[in-house]
mmCIF file of C-alpha atoms in Angstrom:
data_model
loop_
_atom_site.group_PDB
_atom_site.id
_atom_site.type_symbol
_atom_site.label_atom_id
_atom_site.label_comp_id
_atom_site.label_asym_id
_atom_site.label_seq_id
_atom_site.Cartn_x
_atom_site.Cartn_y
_atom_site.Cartn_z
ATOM 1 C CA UNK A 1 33.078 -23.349 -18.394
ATOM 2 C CA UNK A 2 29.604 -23.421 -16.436
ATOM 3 C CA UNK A 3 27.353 -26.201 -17.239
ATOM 4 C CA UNK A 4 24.026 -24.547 -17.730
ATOM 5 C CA UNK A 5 22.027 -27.448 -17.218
ATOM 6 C CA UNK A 6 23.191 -28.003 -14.094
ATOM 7 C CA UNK A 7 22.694 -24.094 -12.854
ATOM 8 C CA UNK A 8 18.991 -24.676 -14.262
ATOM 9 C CA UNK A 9 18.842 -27.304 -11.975
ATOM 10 C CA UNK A 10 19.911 -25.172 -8.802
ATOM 11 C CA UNK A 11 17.582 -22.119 -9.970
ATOM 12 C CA UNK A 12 14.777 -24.396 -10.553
ATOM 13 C CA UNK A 13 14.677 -26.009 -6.976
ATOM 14 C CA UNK A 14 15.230 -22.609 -5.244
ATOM 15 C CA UNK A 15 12.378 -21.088 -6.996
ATOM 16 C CA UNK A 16 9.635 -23.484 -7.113
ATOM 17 C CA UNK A 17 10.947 -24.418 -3.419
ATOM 18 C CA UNK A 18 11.740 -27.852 -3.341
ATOM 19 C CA UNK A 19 13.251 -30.934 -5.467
ATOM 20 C CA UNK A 20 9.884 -32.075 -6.608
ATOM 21 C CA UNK A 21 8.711 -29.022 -8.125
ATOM 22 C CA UNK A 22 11.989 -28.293 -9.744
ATOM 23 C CA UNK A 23 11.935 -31.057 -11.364
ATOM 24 C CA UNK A 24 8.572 -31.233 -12.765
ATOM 25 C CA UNK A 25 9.728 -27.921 -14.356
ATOM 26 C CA UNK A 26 12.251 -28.959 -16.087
ATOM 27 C CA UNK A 27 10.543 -32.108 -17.115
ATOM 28 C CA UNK A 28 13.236 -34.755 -14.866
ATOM 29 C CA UNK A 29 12.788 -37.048 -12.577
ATOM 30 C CA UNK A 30 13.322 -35.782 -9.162
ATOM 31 C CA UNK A 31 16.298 -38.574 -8.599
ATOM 32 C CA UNK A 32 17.656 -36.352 -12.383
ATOM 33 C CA UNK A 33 17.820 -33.294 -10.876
ATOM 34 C CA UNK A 34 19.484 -34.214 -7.239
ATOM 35 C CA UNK A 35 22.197 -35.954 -9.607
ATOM 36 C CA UNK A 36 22.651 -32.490 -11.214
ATOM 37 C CA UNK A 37 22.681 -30.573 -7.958
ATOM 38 C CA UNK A 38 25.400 -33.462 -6.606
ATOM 39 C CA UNK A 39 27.145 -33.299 -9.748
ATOM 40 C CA UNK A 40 27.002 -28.719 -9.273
ATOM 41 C CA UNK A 41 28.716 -29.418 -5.925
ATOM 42 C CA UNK A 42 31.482 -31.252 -7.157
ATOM 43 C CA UNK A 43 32.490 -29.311 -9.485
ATOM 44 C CA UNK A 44 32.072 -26.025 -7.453
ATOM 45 C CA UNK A 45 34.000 -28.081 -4.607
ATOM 46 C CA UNK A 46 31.274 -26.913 -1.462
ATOM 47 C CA UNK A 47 27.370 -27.366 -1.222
ATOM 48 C CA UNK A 48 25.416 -24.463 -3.160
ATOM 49 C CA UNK A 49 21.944 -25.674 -1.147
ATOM 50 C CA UNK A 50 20.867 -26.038 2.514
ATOM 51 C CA UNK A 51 18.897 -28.969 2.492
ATOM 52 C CA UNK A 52 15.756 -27.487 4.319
ATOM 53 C CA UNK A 53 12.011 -27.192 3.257
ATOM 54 C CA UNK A 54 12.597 -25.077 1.419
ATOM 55 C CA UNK A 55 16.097 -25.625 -0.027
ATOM 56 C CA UNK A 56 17.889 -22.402 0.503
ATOM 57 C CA UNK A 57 21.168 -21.600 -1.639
ATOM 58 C CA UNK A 58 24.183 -21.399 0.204
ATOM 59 C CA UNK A 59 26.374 -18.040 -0.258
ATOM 60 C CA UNK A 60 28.232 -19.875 -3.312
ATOM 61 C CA UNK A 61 24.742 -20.909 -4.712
ATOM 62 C CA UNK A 62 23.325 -17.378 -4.044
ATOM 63 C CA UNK A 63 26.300 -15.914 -6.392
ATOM 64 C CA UNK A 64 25.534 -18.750 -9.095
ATOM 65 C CA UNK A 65 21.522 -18.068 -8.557
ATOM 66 C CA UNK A 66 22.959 -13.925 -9.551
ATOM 67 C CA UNK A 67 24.865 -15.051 -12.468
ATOM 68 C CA UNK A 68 22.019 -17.620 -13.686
ATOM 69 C CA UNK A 69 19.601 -14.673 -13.807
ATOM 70 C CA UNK A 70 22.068 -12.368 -15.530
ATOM 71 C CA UNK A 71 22.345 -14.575 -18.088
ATOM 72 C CA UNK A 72 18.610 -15.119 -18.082
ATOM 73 C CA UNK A 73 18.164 -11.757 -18.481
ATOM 74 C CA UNK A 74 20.672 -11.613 -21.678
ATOM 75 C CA UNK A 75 18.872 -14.070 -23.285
ATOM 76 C CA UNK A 76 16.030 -12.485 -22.802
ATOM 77 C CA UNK A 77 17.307 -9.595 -25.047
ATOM 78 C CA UNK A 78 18.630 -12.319 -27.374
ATOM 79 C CA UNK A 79 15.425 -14.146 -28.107
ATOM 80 C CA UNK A 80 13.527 -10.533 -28.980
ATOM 81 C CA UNK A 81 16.109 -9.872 -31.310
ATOM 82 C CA UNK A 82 15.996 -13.562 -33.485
ATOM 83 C CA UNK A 83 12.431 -14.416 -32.259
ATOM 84 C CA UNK A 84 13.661 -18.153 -33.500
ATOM 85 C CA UNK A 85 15.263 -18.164 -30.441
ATOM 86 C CA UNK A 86 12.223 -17.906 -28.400
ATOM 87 C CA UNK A 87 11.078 -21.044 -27.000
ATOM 88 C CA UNK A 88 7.720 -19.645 -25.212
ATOM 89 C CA UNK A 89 9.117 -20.369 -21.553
ATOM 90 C CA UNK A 90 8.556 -18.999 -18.337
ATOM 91 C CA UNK A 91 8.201 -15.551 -17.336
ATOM 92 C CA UNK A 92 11.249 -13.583 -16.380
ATOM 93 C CA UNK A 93 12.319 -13.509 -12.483
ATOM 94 C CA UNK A 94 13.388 -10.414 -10.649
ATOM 95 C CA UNK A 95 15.311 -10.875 -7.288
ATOM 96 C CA UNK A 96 15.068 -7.482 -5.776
ATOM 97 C CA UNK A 97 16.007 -6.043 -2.238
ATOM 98 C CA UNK A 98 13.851 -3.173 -0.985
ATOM 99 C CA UNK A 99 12.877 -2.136 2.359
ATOM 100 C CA UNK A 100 9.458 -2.696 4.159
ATOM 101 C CA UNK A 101 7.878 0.604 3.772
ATOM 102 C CA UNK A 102 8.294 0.968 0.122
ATOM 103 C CA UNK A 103 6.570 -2.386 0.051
ATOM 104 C CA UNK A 104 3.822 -1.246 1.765
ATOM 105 C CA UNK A 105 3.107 1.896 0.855
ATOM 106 C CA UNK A 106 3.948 2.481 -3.320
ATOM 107 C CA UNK A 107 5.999 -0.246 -4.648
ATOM 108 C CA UNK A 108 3.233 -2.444 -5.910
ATOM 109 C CA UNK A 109 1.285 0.040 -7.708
ATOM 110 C CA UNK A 110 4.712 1.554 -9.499
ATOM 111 C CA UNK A 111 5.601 -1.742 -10.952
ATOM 112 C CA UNK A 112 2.307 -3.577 -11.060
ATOM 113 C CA UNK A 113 1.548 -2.806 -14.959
ATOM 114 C CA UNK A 114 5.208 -2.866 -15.715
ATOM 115 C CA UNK A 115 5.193 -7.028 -14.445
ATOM 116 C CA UNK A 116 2.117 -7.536 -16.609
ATOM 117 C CA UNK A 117 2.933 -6.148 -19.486
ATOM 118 C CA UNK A 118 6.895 -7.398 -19.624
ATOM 119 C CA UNK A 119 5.908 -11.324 -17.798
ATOM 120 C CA UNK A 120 8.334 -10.464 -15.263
ATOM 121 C CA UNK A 121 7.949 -12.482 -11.642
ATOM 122 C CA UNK A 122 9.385 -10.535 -8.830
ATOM 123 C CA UNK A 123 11.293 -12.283 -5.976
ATOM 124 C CA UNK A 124 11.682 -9.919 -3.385
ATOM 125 C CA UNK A 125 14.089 -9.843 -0.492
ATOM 126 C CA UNK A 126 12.542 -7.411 2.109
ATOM 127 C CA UNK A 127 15.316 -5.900 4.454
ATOM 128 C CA UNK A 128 16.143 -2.300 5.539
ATOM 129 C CA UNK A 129 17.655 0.496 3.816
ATOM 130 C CA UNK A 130 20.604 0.241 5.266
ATOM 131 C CA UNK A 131 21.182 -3.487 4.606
ATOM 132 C CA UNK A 132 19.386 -4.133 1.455
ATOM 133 C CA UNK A 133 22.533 -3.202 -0.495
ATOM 134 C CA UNK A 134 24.641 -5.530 1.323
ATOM 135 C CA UNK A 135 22.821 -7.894 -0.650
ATOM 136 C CA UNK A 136 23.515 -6.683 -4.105
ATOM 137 C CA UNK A 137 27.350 -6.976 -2.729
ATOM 138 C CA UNK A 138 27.498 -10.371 -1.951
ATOM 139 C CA UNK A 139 25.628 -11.019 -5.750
ATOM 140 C CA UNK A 140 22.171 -11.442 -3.815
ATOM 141 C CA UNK A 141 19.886 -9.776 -6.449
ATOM 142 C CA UNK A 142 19.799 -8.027 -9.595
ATOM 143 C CA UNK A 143 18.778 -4.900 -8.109
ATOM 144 C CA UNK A 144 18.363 -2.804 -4.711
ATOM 145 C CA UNK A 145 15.849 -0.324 -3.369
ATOM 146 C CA UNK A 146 18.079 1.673 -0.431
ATOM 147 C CA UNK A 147 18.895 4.662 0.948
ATOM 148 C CA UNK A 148 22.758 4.370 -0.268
ATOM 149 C CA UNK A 149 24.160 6.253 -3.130
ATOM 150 C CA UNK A 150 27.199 4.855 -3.430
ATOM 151 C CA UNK A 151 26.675 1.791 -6.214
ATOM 152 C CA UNK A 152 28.654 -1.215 -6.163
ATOM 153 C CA UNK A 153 31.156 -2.823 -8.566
ATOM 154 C CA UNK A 154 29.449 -3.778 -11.733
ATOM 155 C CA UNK A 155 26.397 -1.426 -10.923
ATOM 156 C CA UNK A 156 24.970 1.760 -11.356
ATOM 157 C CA UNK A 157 22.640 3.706 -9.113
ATOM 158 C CA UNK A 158 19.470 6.135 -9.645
ATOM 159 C CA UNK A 159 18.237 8.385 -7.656
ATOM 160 C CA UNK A 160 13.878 8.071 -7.639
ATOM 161 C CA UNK A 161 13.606 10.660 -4.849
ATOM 162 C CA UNK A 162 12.618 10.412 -1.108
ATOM 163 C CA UNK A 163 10.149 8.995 1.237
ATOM 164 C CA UNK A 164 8.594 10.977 3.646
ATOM 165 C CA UNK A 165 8.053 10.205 7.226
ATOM 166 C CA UNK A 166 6.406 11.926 10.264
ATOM 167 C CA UNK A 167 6.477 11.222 13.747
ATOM 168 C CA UNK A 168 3.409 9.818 14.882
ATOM 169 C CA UNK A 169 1.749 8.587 17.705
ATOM 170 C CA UNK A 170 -2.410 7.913 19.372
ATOM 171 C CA UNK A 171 -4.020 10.302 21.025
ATOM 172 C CA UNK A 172 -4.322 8.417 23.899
ATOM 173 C CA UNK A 173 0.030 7.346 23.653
ATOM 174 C CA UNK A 174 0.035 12.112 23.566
ATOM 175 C CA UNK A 175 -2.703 11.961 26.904
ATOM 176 C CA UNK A 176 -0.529 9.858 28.633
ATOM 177 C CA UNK A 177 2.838 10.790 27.781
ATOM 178 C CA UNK A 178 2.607 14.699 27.336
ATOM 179 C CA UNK A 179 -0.369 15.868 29.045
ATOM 180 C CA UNK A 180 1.058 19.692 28.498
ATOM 181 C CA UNK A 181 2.289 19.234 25.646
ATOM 182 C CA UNK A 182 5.423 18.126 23.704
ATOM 183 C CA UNK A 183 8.958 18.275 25.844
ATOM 184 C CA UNK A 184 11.490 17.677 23.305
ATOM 185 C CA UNK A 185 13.694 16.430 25.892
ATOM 186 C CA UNK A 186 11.338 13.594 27.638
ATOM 187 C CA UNK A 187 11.291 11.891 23.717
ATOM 188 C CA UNK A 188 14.045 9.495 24.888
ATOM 189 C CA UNK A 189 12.813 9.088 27.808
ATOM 190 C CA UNK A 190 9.488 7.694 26.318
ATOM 191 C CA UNK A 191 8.726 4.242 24.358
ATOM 192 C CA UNK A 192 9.096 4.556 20.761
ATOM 193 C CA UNK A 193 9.037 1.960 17.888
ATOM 194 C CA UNK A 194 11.989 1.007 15.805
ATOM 195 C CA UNK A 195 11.696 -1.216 12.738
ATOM 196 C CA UNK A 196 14.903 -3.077 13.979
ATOM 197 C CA UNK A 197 18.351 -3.103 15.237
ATOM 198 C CA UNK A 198 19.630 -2.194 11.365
ATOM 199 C CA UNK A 199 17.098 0.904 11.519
ATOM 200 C CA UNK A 200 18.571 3.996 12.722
ATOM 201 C CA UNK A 201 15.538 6.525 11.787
ATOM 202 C CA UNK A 202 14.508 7.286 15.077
ATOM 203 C CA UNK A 203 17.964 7.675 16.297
ATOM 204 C CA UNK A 204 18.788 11.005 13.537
ATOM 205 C CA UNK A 205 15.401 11.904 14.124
ATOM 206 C CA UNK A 206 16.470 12.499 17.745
ATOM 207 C CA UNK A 207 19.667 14.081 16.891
ATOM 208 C CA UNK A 208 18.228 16.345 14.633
ATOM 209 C CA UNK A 209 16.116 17.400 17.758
ATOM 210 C CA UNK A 210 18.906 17.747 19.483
ATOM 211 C CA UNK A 211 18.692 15.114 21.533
ATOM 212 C CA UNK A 212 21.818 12.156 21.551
ATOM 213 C CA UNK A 213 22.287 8.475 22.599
ATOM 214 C CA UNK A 214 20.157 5.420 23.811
ATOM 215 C CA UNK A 215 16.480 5.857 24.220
ATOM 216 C CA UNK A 216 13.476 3.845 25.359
ATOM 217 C CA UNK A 217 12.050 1.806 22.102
ATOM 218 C CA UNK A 218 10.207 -1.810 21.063
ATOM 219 C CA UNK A 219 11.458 -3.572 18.148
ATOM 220 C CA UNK A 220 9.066 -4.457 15.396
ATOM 221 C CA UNK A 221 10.519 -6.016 12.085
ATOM 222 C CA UNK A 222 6.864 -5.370 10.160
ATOM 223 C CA UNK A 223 5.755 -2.425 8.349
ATOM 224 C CA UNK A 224 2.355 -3.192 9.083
ATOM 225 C CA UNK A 225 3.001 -4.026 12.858
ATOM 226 C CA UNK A 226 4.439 -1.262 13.161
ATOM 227 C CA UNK A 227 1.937 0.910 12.140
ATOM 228 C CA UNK A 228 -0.604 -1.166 14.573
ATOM 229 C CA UNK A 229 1.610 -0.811 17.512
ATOM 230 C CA UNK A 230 1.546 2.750 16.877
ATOM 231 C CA UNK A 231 -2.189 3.168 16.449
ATOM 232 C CA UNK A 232 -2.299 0.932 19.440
ATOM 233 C CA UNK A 233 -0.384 3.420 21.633
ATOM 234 C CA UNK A 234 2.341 1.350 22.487
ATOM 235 C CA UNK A 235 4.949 3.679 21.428
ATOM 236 C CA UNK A 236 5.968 6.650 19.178
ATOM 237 C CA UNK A 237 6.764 6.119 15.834
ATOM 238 C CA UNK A 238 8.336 7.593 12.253
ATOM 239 C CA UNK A 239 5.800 6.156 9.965
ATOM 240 C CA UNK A 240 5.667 7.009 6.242
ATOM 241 C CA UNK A 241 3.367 9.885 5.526
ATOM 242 C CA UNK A 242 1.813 7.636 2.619
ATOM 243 C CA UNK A 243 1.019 4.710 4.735
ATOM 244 C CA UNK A 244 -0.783 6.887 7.702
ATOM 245 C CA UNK A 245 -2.620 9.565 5.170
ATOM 246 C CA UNK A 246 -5.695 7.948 6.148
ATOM 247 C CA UNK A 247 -5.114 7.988 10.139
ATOM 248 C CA UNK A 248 -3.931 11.211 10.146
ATOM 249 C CA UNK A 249 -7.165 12.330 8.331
ATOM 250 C CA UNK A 250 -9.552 10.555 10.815
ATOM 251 C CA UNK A 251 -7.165 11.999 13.652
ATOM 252 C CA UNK A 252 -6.069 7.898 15.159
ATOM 253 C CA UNK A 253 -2.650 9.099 14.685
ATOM 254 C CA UNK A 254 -1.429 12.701 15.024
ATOM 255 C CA UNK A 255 1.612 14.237 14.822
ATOM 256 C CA UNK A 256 4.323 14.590 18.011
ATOM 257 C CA UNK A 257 5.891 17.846 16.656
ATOM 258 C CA UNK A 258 3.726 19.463 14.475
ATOM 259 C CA UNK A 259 5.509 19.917 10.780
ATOM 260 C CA UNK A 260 8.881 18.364 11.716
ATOM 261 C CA UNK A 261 9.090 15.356 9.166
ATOM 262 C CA UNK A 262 12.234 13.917 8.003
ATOM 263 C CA UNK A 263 13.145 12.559 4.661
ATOM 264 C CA UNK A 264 14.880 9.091 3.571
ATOM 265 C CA UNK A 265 16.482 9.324 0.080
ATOM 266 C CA UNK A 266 15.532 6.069 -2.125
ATOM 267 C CA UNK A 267 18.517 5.137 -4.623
ATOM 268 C CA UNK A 268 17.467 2.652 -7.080
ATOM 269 C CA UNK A 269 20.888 0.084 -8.179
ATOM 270 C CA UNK A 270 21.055 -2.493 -10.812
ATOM 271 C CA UNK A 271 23.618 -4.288 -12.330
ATOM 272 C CA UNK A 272 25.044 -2.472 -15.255
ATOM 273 C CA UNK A 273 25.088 -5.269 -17.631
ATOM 274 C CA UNK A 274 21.331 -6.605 -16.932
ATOM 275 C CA UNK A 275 19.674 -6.745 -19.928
ATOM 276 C CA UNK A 276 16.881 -4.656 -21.345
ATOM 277 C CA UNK A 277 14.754 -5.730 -18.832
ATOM 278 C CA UNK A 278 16.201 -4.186 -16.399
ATOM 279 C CA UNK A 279 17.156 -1.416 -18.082
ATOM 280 C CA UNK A 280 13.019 -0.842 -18.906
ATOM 281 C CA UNK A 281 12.655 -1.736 -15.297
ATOM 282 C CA UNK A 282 14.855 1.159 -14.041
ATOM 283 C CA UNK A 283 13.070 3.648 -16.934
ATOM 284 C CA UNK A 284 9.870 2.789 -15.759
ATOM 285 C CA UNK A 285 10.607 3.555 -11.758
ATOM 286 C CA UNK A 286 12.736 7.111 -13.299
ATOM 287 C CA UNK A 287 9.235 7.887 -15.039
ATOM 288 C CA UNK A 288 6.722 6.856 -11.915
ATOM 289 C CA UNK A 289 8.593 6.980 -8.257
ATOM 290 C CA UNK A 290 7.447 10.853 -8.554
ATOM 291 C CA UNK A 291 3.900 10.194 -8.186
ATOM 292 C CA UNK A 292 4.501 8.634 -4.347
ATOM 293 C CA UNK A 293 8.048 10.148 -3.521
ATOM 294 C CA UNK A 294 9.085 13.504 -2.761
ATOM 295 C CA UNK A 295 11.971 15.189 -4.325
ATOM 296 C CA UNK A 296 15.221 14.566 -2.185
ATOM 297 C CA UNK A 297 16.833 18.080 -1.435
ATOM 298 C CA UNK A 298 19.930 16.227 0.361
ATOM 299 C CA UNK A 299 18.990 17.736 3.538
ATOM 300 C CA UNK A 300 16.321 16.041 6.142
ATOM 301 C CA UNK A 301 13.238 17.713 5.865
ATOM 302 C CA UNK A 302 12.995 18.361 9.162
ATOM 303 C CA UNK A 303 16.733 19.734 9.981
ATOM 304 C CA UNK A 304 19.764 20.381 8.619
ATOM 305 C CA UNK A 305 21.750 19.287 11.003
ATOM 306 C CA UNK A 306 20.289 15.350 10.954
ATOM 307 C CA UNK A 307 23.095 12.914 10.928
ATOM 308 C CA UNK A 308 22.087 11.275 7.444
#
């Protein structure tokens, strides 16, 4: 059986970052709640923290940090149902993975109301589609933003719909690079900007164009770097159409092939037993995502023949 108040004790330090600050919010003595983290160990037989600043759970004390806020979550439904139960505590927390963009571009303003209204605190893991569900594998967080349909063991998965994304780049970047125009065949040959080495936009971009294998790029792991490198005219880039509406008004950023955008499908996944919280969570996205996504056809919008 899990000892509860020693779990409490791990969650607490990871989330207010540090011994001290656990402690004073669980009302011990800091030398109380390294016992109970020491006593967690032995009983789990292997370290569930990395003693840094901050702590940081181990991948044992990540899968105990999931279970902790499952059961956080059911108790949660509990106390609404005998509101006896309800001892006035701390908000709810949320870990969640989503990528970058939807970070920031539309993910605040879908869920903004939702946090206020339910006292939910988000912890969010920022990674890219393509990774992000690795995390709800390996018992990470309670849910996943990602481009992945396929849900995992113990979850299910919703589609919201798709984010849109054009290739961009400065006027200047066009002057420079393509003086007569666009040559479809020169794109590899010229710098673009890829989020990282788990991003492979660019890459079926290319290949939808026709156009296969290695090609000239930076590496920027910020959304909003990103979007300054390409303003900057460092490189090419497939930016999400909500992030440069205003660029692409002013004309800072215009479009390499005109009307040639291609589409990333967003699947929403969360545990299957997490609670109403969750569950109003994952009605509330249903409901909103189609005010900033665009309905996901299963095809790229730019070609059918993109390699997604």
């Amino acid at each position: 059986m899990f000892d509860y108040k020693l779990l409490s004790a791990l969650a607490a330090v990871i989330e207010q970052g540090g011994f001290e600050r656990g402690a004073q919010l669980l009302g011990l003595s800091q030398s109380a709640i390294s016992q109970r983290i020491k006593l967690l160990e032995a009983r789990v037989g292997q370290p569930v923290l990395v003693r840094a600043a901050p702590p940081a759970p181990t991948e044992i004390g990540k899968r105990l940090l999931n279970h902790v806020q499952q059961v956080r979550l059911l108790e949660r439904d509990l106390q609404h149902q005998v509101p006896a139960l309800d001892d006035g505590g701390q908000p709810e927390r949320l870990r969640v993975a989503l990528n970058a963009d939807s970070l920031a571009t539309w993910w605040a303003a879908a869920v903004g109301a939702f946090c206020a209204q339910e006292r939910v605190l988000l912890e969010l893991v920022v990674e890219d589609q393509e990774v992000g569900l690795k995390r709800m594998r390996a018992g990470e967080v309670a849910a996943c933003l990602c481009a992945s349909e396929r849900p995992v063991a113990g979850a299910r998965s919703e589609l919201l719909g798709a984010m849109r994304y054009r290739a961009l780049a400065s006027p200047d970047f066009m002057a420079r690079h393509f003086p007569q125009g666009v040559e479809v065949a020169r794109l590899a040959r010229t710098p673009a900007v890829v989020f990282g080495p788990d991003d492979f936009l660019q890459h079926r971009y290319l290949v939808s164009l026709g156009i296969d294998g290695a090609f000239l790029h930076h590496l920027c792991p910020s959304s909003e770097g990103f979007l300054r490198m390409t303003e900057a005219g460092v490189g090419w880039g497939l930016v999400p159409e909500l992030q440069a509406q205003a660029q692409l008004a002013s004309g800072q950023l215009v479009e390499i092939l005109a009307d040639k955008p291609i589409d990333v499908p967003l699947y929403w996944h969360h545990w299957r037993n997490g609670g109403q919280l969750l569950g109003q969570l994952t009605d509330h996205l249903r409901r909103s995502a189609s005010s900033w996504l665009v309905p996901w056809s299963g095809l790229p919008a730019s070609a059918s023949s993109a390699n997604k």
